[in-house]
mmCIF file of C-alpha atoms and ligand atoms in Angstrom:
data_model
loop_
_atom_site.group_PDB
_atom_site.id
_atom_site.type_symbol
_atom_site.label_atom_id
_atom_site.label_comp_id
_atom_site.label_asym_id
_atom_site.label_seq_id
_atom_site.Cartn_x
_atom_site.Cartn_y
_atom_site.Cartn_z
ATOM 1 C CA MET B 288 146.410 79.139 35.894
ATOM 2 C CA GLU B 289 146.861 75.937 37.484
ATOM 3 C CA ILE B 290 145.455 74.901 40.649
ATOM 4 C CA ILE B 291 146.529 72.258 42.410
ATOM 5 C CA VAL B 292 145.527 70.497 45.791
ATOM 6 C CA ALA B 293 147.859 69.133 48.351
ATOM 7 C CA GLU B 294 148.600 65.171 48.482
ATOM 8 C CA ASN B 295 147.441 65.758 51.757
ATOM 9 C CA ALA B 296 144.223 67.342 52.683
ATOM 10 C CA GLY B 297 140.853 67.218 53.946
ATOM 11 C CA PHE B 298 138.828 64.360 56.781
ATOM 12 C CA CYS B 299 141.747 62.439 58.213
ATOM 13 C CA PHE B 300 141.396 59.062 60.469
ATOM 14 C CA GLY B 301 139.887 59.995 63.356
ATOM 15 C CA VAL B 302 137.275 62.801 61.238
ATOM 16 C CA LYS B 303 136.090 60.176 59.596
ATOM 17 C CA ARG B 304 135.639 57.064 61.897
ATOM 18 C CA ALA B 305 134.281 59.922 64.790
ATOM 19 C CA LEU B 306 131.741 60.537 61.096
ATOM 20 C CA GLU B 307 130.751 56.812 60.569
ATOM 21 C CA LEU B 308 129.706 56.257 63.871
ATOM 22 C CA VAL B 309 127.548 58.769 63.937
ATOM 23 C CA ALA B 310 125.918 58.356 60.983
ATOM 24 C CA ARG B 311 125.556 53.828 62.005
ATOM 25 C CA ALA B 312 123.742 55.302 65.620
ATOM 26 C CA ALA B 313 122.153 57.448 63.258
ATOM 27 C CA GLU B 314 120.185 55.143 61.943
ATOM 28 C CA ASP B 315 118.416 54.135 65.013
ATOM 29 C CA PRO B 316 114.868 55.735 65.326
ATOM 30 C CA SER B 317 114.723 54.301 68.532
ATOM 31 C CA ARG B 318 116.735 56.713 69.900
ATOM 32 C CA LEU B 319 118.046 60.363 69.567
ATOM 33 C CA VAL B 320 121.339 60.563 69.845
ATOM 34 C CA TYR B 321 123.091 64.372 71.099
ATOM 35 C CA THR B 322 126.807 65.163 70.489
ATOM 36 C CA LEU B 323 128.289 66.855 72.905
ATOM 37 C CA GLY B 324 129.140 70.327 71.769
ATOM 38 C CA ALA B 325 130.624 69.819 68.054
ATOM 39 C CA LEU B 326 131.635 66.323 66.881
ATOM 40 C CA ILE B 327 134.451 67.800 64.414
ATOM 41 C CA HIS B 328 135.287 70.874 64.537
ATOM 42 C CA ASN B 329 133.371 72.030 60.692
ATOM 43 C CA PRO B 330 130.672 73.951 61.206
ATOM 44 C CA GLN B 331 128.956 72.670 57.672
ATOM 45 C CA GLU B 332 129.422 68.704 57.604
ATOM 46 C CA ILE B 333 127.580 70.184 61.646
ATOM 47 C CA ALA B 334 124.276 71.247 60.212
ATOM 48 C CA ARG B 335 124.070 67.977 57.543
ATOM 49 C CA LEU B 336 124.609 66.082 60.993
ATOM 50 C CA GLU B 337 122.421 67.903 61.963
ATOM 51 C CA ALA B 338 119.542 68.472 59.180
ATOM 52 C CA ARG B 339 120.022 63.203 60.202
ATOM 53 C CA GLY B 340 118.232 64.537 63.401
ATOM 54 C CA VAL B 341 120.812 64.255 65.441
ATOM 55 C CA ARG B 342 121.684 67.139 68.215
ATOM 56 C CA GLN B 343 124.569 69.195 69.790
ATOM 57 C CA VAL B 344 124.410 69.421 73.723
ATOM 58 C CA ASP B 345 126.605 71.308 75.970
ATOM 59 C CA THR B 346 126.359 69.223 78.700
ATOM 60 C CA VAL B 347 125.154 65.575 80.076
ATOM 61 C CA ASP B 348 122.988 67.545 81.277
ATOM 62 C CA GLU B 349 120.651 68.764 79.120
ATOM 63 C CA VAL B 350 119.844 64.801 77.659
ATOM 64 C CA SER B 351 117.891 62.860 79.788
ATOM 65 C CA ASP B 352 116.905 60.094 77.122
ATOM 66 C CA GLY B 353 119.306 58.973 74.073
ATOM 67 C CA ALA B 354 122.809 58.825 73.423
ATOM 68 C CA ILE B 355 125.072 60.880 74.120
ATOM 69 C CA VAL B 356 128.885 60.894 71.634
ATOM 70 C CA LEU B 357 132.167 61.914 73.156
ATOM 71 C CA SER B 358 134.341 63.829 70.026
ATOM 72 C CA ALA B 359 136.816 62.919 67.936
ATOM 73 C CA HIS B 360 138.840 65.962 70.067
ATOM 74 C CA GLY B 361 138.083 63.053 73.845
ATOM 75 C CA VAL B 362 136.667 65.020 77.324
ATOM 76 C CA ASP B 363 136.762 64.760 80.492
ATOM 77 C CA PRO B 364 136.861 60.937 82.063
ATOM 78 C CA ALA B 365 134.400 62.753 83.895
ATOM 79 C CA VAL B 366 131.725 63.788 81.959
ATOM 80 C CA GLU B 367 131.946 59.990 80.402
ATOM 81 C CA GLN B 368 131.188 59.390 84.022
ATOM 82 C CA ALA B 369 128.000 61.667 84.012
ATOM 83 C CA ALA B 370 126.698 60.153 81.012
ATOM 84 C CA ARG B 371 127.086 56.624 81.812
ATOM 85 C CA ASP B 372 125.447 57.621 86.012
ATOM 86 C CA ARG B 373 122.334 59.053 83.743
ATOM 87 C CA GLY B 374 122.019 56.052 82.102
ATOM 88 C CA LEU B 375 123.054 57.388 79.119
ATOM 89 C CA PRO B 376 124.027 55.092 75.767
ATOM 90 C CA VAL B 377 127.723 56.422 75.108
ATOM 91 C CA ILE B 378 128.808 56.549 71.782
ATOM 92 C CA ASP B 379 133.214 57.135 72.605
ATOM 93 C CA ALA B 380 134.194 59.876 68.685
ATOM 94 C CA THR B 381 137.512 60.197 70.602
ATOM 95 C CA CYS B 382 140.218 59.556 68.329
ATOM 96 C CA PRO B 383 142.354 56.273 69.458
ATOM 97 C CA PHE B 384 145.444 58.887 67.840
ATOM 98 C CA VAL B 385 143.845 61.406 71.338
ATOM 99 C CA LYS B 386 143.160 58.064 73.834
ATOM 100 C CA ARG B 387 147.086 57.263 73.261
ATOM 101 C CA ALA B 388 148.025 61.187 74.605
ATOM 102 C CA HIS B 389 145.348 60.281 78.157
ATOM 103 C CA GLY B 390 147.403 57.295 78.425
ATOM 104 C CA HIS B 391 150.885 58.708 78.338
ATOM 105 C CA ILE B 392 149.486 61.445 80.701
ATOM 106 C CA GLU B 393 147.927 59.060 82.929
ATOM 107 C CA GLU B 394 151.397 57.129 84.066
ATOM 108 C CA LEU B 395 153.223 60.684 83.181
ATOM 109 C CA SER B 396 150.542 61.753 86.533
ATOM 110 C CA ARG B 397 151.002 57.806 88.041
ATOM 111 C CA GLU B 398 154.378 58.158 88.549
ATOM 112 C CA GLY B 399 155.214 61.470 89.880
ATOM 113 C CA TYR B 400 155.751 63.128 86.770
ATOM 114 C CA SER B 401 154.598 66.897 86.074
ATOM 115 C CA VAL B 402 152.641 66.865 83.055
ATOM 116 C CA VAL B 403 153.454 70.133 81.046
ATOM 117 C CA ILE B 404 150.780 70.342 77.983
ATOM 118 C CA LEU B 405 151.862 72.167 74.492
ATOM 119 C CA GLY B 406 149.007 72.601 73.373
ATOM 120 C CA ASP B 407 146.451 75.698 71.785
ATOM 121 C CA PRO B 408 144.493 76.677 75.885
ATOM 122 C CA GLY B 409 140.923 76.060 75.469
ATOM 123 C CA HIS B 410 141.097 73.855 73.093
ATOM 124 C CA ARG B 411 138.740 71.087 73.648
ATOM 125 C CA GLU B 412 141.138 69.005 73.228
ATOM 126 C CA VAL B 413 144.021 70.118 75.867
ATOM 127 C CA ALA B 414 141.174 70.266 78.546
ATOM 128 C CA GLY B 415 140.029 67.086 77.992
ATOM 129 C CA LEU B 416 144.012 66.108 77.961
ATOM 130 C CA ALA B 417 145.122 68.076 81.037
ATOM 131 C CA ALA B 418 141.843 66.462 82.860
ATOM 132 C CA ARG B 419 143.528 63.214 82.741
ATOM 133 C CA ALA B 420 146.310 64.590 85.005
ATOM 134 C CA GLY B 421 143.753 65.564 87.468
ATOM 135 C CA GLY B 422 143.691 69.128 86.764
ATOM 136 C CA LYS B 423 147.086 69.141 87.805
ATOM 137 C CA ALA B 424 148.866 69.926 84.250
ATOM 138 C CA GLU B 425 150.583 72.810 83.272
ATOM 139 C CA ILE B 426 149.689 74.452 79.977
ATOM 140 C CA VAL B 427 152.008 76.129 77.505
ATOM 141 C CA SER B 428 151.838 77.235 74.241
ATOM 142 C CA SER B 429 155.412 78.175 72.954
ATOM 143 C CA ALA B 430 158.770 77.976 73.802
ATOM 144 C CA GLU B 431 158.225 81.594 75.454
ATOM 145 C CA GLU B 432 155.994 80.307 78.357
ATOM 146 C CA ALA B 433 157.167 77.122 79.106
ATOM 147 C CA GLU B 434 160.722 79.298 80.129
ATOM 148 C CA ARG B 435 158.378 80.807 82.413
ATOM 149 C CA LEU B 436 158.108 77.788 84.385
ATOM 150 C CA PRO B 437 159.425 77.188 87.802
ATOM 151 C CA PHE B 438 162.172 74.055 87.869
ATOM 152 C CA ARG B 439 161.351 70.238 88.329
ATOM 153 C CA GLU B 440 163.064 67.547 89.642
ATOM 154 C CA LYS B 441 160.854 65.836 86.618
ATOM 155 C CA CYS B 442 159.356 66.303 83.651
ATOM 156 C CA GLY B 443 156.421 64.992 81.456
ATOM 157 C CA LEU B 444 155.715 66.864 77.984
ATOM 158 C CA VAL B 445 152.170 65.661 75.641
ATOM 159 C CA VAL B 446 151.332 67.293 72.702
ATOM 160 C CA GLN B 447 147.898 68.126 71.609
ATOM 161 C CA THR B 448 147.532 65.946 68.240
ATOM 162 C CA THR B 449 147.791 68.526 65.921
ATOM 163 C CA GLN B 450 150.153 70.994 67.030
ATOM 164 C CA ARG B 451 153.875 71.797 64.293
ATOM 165 C CA PRO B 452 156.785 69.393 65.117
ATOM 166 C CA ALA B 453 158.606 72.602 65.008
ATOM 167 C CA ALA B 454 156.836 74.489 68.295
ATOM 168 C CA LEU B 455 157.670 70.860 69.840
ATOM 169 C CA ARG B 456 161.343 70.483 68.692
ATOM 170 C CA GLU B 457 161.393 73.925 70.887
ATOM 171 C CA VAL B 458 159.026 73.775 73.577
ATOM 172 C CA ALA B 459 161.379 70.291 74.011
ATOM 173 C CA GLY B 460 164.538 72.107 74.455
ATOM 174 C CA ARG B 461 163.279 75.379 76.888
ATOM 175 C CA LEU B 462 161.401 72.511 78.843
ATOM 176 C CA ALA B 463 165.342 69.912 79.639
ATOM 177 C CA GLU B 464 166.332 73.110 81.230
ATOM 178 C CA ARG B 465 164.045 73.435 83.593
ATOM 179 C CA CYS B 466 164.137 69.879 85.120
ATOM 180 C CA ARG B 467 166.406 67.248 85.945
ATOM 181 C CA GLU B 468 164.331 64.734 84.662
ATOM 182 C CA LEU B 469 162.632 64.652 80.920
ATOM 183 C CA ARG B 470 160.166 62.261 79.898
ATOM 184 C CA VAL B 471 159.092 63.109 75.803
ATOM 185 C CA TYR B 472 156.358 61.804 74.668
ATOM 186 C CA ASN B 473 155.565 63.055 70.855
ATOM 187 C CA THR B 474 151.781 62.606 70.384
ATOM 188 C CA ILE B 475 151.612 65.014 67.342
ATOM 189 C CA CYS B 476 149.357 62.453 65.213
ATOM 190 C CA GLU B 477 150.777 61.253 62.079
ATOM 191 C CA ALA B 478 147.729 62.673 59.737
ATOM 192 C CA THR B 479 148.867 66.466 61.261
ATOM 193 C CA VAL B 480 152.151 65.680 60.247
ATOM 194 C CA LYS B 481 150.938 64.322 56.565
ATOM 195 C CA ARG B 482 149.457 67.939 56.116
ATOM 196 C CA GLN B 483 151.119 70.285 57.735
ATOM 197 C CA GLU B 484 154.093 68.990 55.092
ATOM 198 C CA SER B 485 151.860 68.876 51.896
ATOM 199 C CA ALA B 486 150.858 72.063 52.798
ATOM 200 C CA ARG B 487 154.106 73.524 53.295
ATOM 201 C CA GLU B 488 155.426 71.766 49.450
ATOM 202 C CA LEU B 489 152.761 73.162 47.908
ATOM 203 C CA ALA B 490 152.565 76.765 49.386
ATOM 204 C CA GLU B 491 157.113 77.009 48.680
ATOM 205 C CA LYS B 492 155.764 76.771 44.468
ATOM 206 C CA SER B 493 152.427 78.712 44.891
ATOM 207 C CA ASP B 494 151.458 82.201 44.025
ATOM 208 C CA LEU B 495 148.580 81.898 46.478
ATOM 209 C CA MET B 496 147.500 79.523 48.832
ATOM 210 C CA ILE B 497 144.215 78.477 49.772
ATOM 211 C CA VAL B 498 143.584 77.310 53.555
ATOM 212 C CA VAL B 499 139.986 75.461 53.547
ATOM 213 C CA GLY B 500 138.013 74.921 56.798
ATOM 214 C CA GLY B 501 136.539 76.218 60.116
ATOM 215 C CA ARG B 502 137.871 78.695 61.191
ATOM 216 C CA ASN B 503 137.099 76.799 65.485
ATOM 217 C CA SER B 504 140.095 73.862 63.759
ATOM 218 C CA ALA B 505 143.366 74.431 65.176
ATOM 219 C CA ASN B 506 144.591 72.015 63.265
ATOM 220 C CA THR B 507 143.071 74.357 59.873
ATOM 221 C CA LYS B 508 144.883 77.406 61.690
ATOM 222 C CA ARG B 509 148.133 75.601 61.509
ATOM 223 C CA LEU B 510 148.076 74.890 58.458
ATOM 224 C CA GLU B 511 147.089 78.068 57.388
ATOM 225 C CA GLU B 512 150.710 78.959 59.928
ATOM 226 C CA ILE B 513 152.922 77.276 58.037
ATOM 227 C CA CYS B 514 151.793 77.978 54.216
ATOM 228 C CA ALA B 515 151.798 81.871 55.283
ATOM 229 C CA ALA B 516 155.198 81.126 56.949
ATOM 230 C CA THR B 517 156.554 80.699 53.248
ATOM 231 C CA GLY B 518 156.411 84.017 52.196
ATOM 232 C CA THR B 519 153.073 83.053 50.111
ATOM 233 C CA PRO B 520 150.091 85.293 50.096
ATOM 234 C CA THR B 521 147.690 82.774 52.451
ATOM 235 C CA HIS B 522 143.833 83.163 52.760
ATOM 236 C CA GLN B 523 141.822 80.815 55.172
ATOM 237 C CA VAL B 524 138.470 80.197 53.600
ATOM 238 C CA GLU B 525 135.318 78.105 54.985
ATOM 239 C CA THR B 526 133.446 77.836 51.528
ATOM 240 C CA ALA B 527 133.734 78.613 48.665
ATOM 241 C CA GLU B 528 131.641 82.073 48.587
ATOM 242 C CA GLU B 529 134.410 83.599 50.604
ATOM 243 C CA LEU B 530 136.740 84.140 48.078
ATOM 244 C CA ASP B 531 138.070 87.044 47.225
ATOM 245 C CA PRO B 532 138.683 87.134 43.632
ATOM 246 C CA GLU B 533 140.812 90.448 43.930
ATOM 247 C CA TRP B 534 142.867 87.352 45.859
ATOM 248 C CA LEU B 535 144.312 85.805 42.849
ATOM 249 C CA HIS B 536 145.510 89.115 40.613
ATOM 250 C CA GLY B 537 148.751 88.137 39.764
ATOM 251 C CA ALA B 538 148.824 83.966 40.501
ATOM 252 C CA GLN B 539 149.894 81.920 37.944
ATOM 253 C CA GLN B 540 149.627 78.728 40.746
ATOM 254 C CA LEU B 541 147.178 77.951 42.537
ATOM 255 C CA GLY B 542 147.814 75.893 46.031
ATOM 256 C CA VAL B 543 145.025 75.150 47.998
ATOM 257 C CA THR B 544 145.137 72.488 51.219
ATOM 258 C CA ALA B 545 142.209 71.336 53.793
ATOM 259 C CA GLY B 546 141.504 70.826 57.466
ATOM 260 C CA ALA B 547 141.120 66.942 58.586
ATOM 261 C CA SER B 548 138.314 67.840 59.505
ATOM 262 C CA THR B 549 137.472 69.313 55.369
ATOM 263 C CA PRO B 550 134.328 67.586 54.067
ATOM 264 C CA ALA B 551 135.993 67.230 50.612
ATOM 265 C CA TRP B 552 132.598 68.582 48.362
ATOM 266 C CA ILE B 553 133.557 72.010 50.822
ATOM 267 C CA VAL B 554 137.433 71.421 48.798
ATOM 268 C CA GLU B 555 135.673 70.606 45.507
ATOM 269 C CA GLU B 556 133.693 73.373 45.989
ATOM 270 C CA VAL B 557 136.038 75.659 46.728
ATOM 271 C CA VAL B 558 138.150 74.288 43.741
ATOM 272 C CA GLU B 559 135.612 74.401 41.167
ATOM 273 C CA ARG B 560 134.731 78.422 42.685
ATOM 274 C CA LEU B 561 138.037 78.866 41.866
ATOM 275 C CA ARG B 562 138.329 77.619 38.733
ATOM 276 C CA GLU B 563 135.232 79.982 37.915
ATOM 277 C CA LEU B 564 136.425 83.001 39.202
ATOM 278 C CA ALA B 565 140.225 81.901 36.976
ATOM 279 C CA GLY B 566 137.961 82.039 33.454
ATOM 280 C CA GLU B 567 135.900 84.909 34.741
ATOM 281 C CA GLY B 568 139.355 86.598 33.231
ATOM 282 C CA VAL B 569 140.817 87.866 36.677
ATOM 283 C CA PRO B 570 143.564 89.252 35.706
ATOM 284 C CA ALA B 571 147.005 88.032 36.079
HETATM 285 FE FE1 F3S T 115 142.935 62.010 65.157
HETATM 286 FE FE2 F3S T 115 144.690 63.455 64.410
HETATM 287 FE FE3 F3S T 115 142.444 63.690 63.020
HETATM 288 S S1 F3S T 115 144.440 62.732 66.368
HETATM 289 S S2 F3S T 115 141.425 63.086 64.877
HETATM 290 S S3 F3S T 115 143.674 61.668 62.815
HETATM 291 S S4 F3S T 115 143.643 65.180 63.054
#
């Protein structure tokens, strides 16, 4: 049995940067460090941060003393302002690619465009994007939803950084019929595109795909969808303990990929456990 890890898998630039910023802040013994919500969508890596003294809060109101970290997904500007109003030092770990999407939405709003966001409703990045349009943005997660939007004169489309390019093409196509002028910003990040392409290529030549990453991670969910769409049996796990030996039955070539918020140590543990299971003689 051969086990191959996708060429582009695991931590992306934005997640590495966020973790480095927090690690540096946590070295300062003179103040506590709080993240607003989970810094990244990986419960195991979050537990490691907590072990280093980094605490997680849901709202700025819970903090009276200490530094506040804005997550890689970005936040509503009102939340950042609330932290500053309380006199709390703010460590902005928002990924620069998310910030680029913020800038496009602000520009569209200023120029009188109706803003449409292709993204997962309820996801923190999408909430932060929508806030940049003063709460007036419409969020769609499919071409069917885009088709139901009312006709507009001027419409601007911005995309959650972890969406599929194919979904962007479909939504942009439907939206073009729902307005007189359409401006499209492809804000899907390079790391997402590379991870998705690598996952698809590997899934196409594998008998089984294992996707490693947090269940609350949008980009990991996309990788799982992409691998499953190739017809290859696909399973998502957060840790090596979740691997089921039954999945390996009959598999000769095994592919492993991981979301942008999945640390290398978890991927290594999964690969190691897969090797053990293969060595234990899972019937081929
Ligand atoms: Fe940034 Fe893309 Fe990662 S938006 S946080 S580099 S998945």
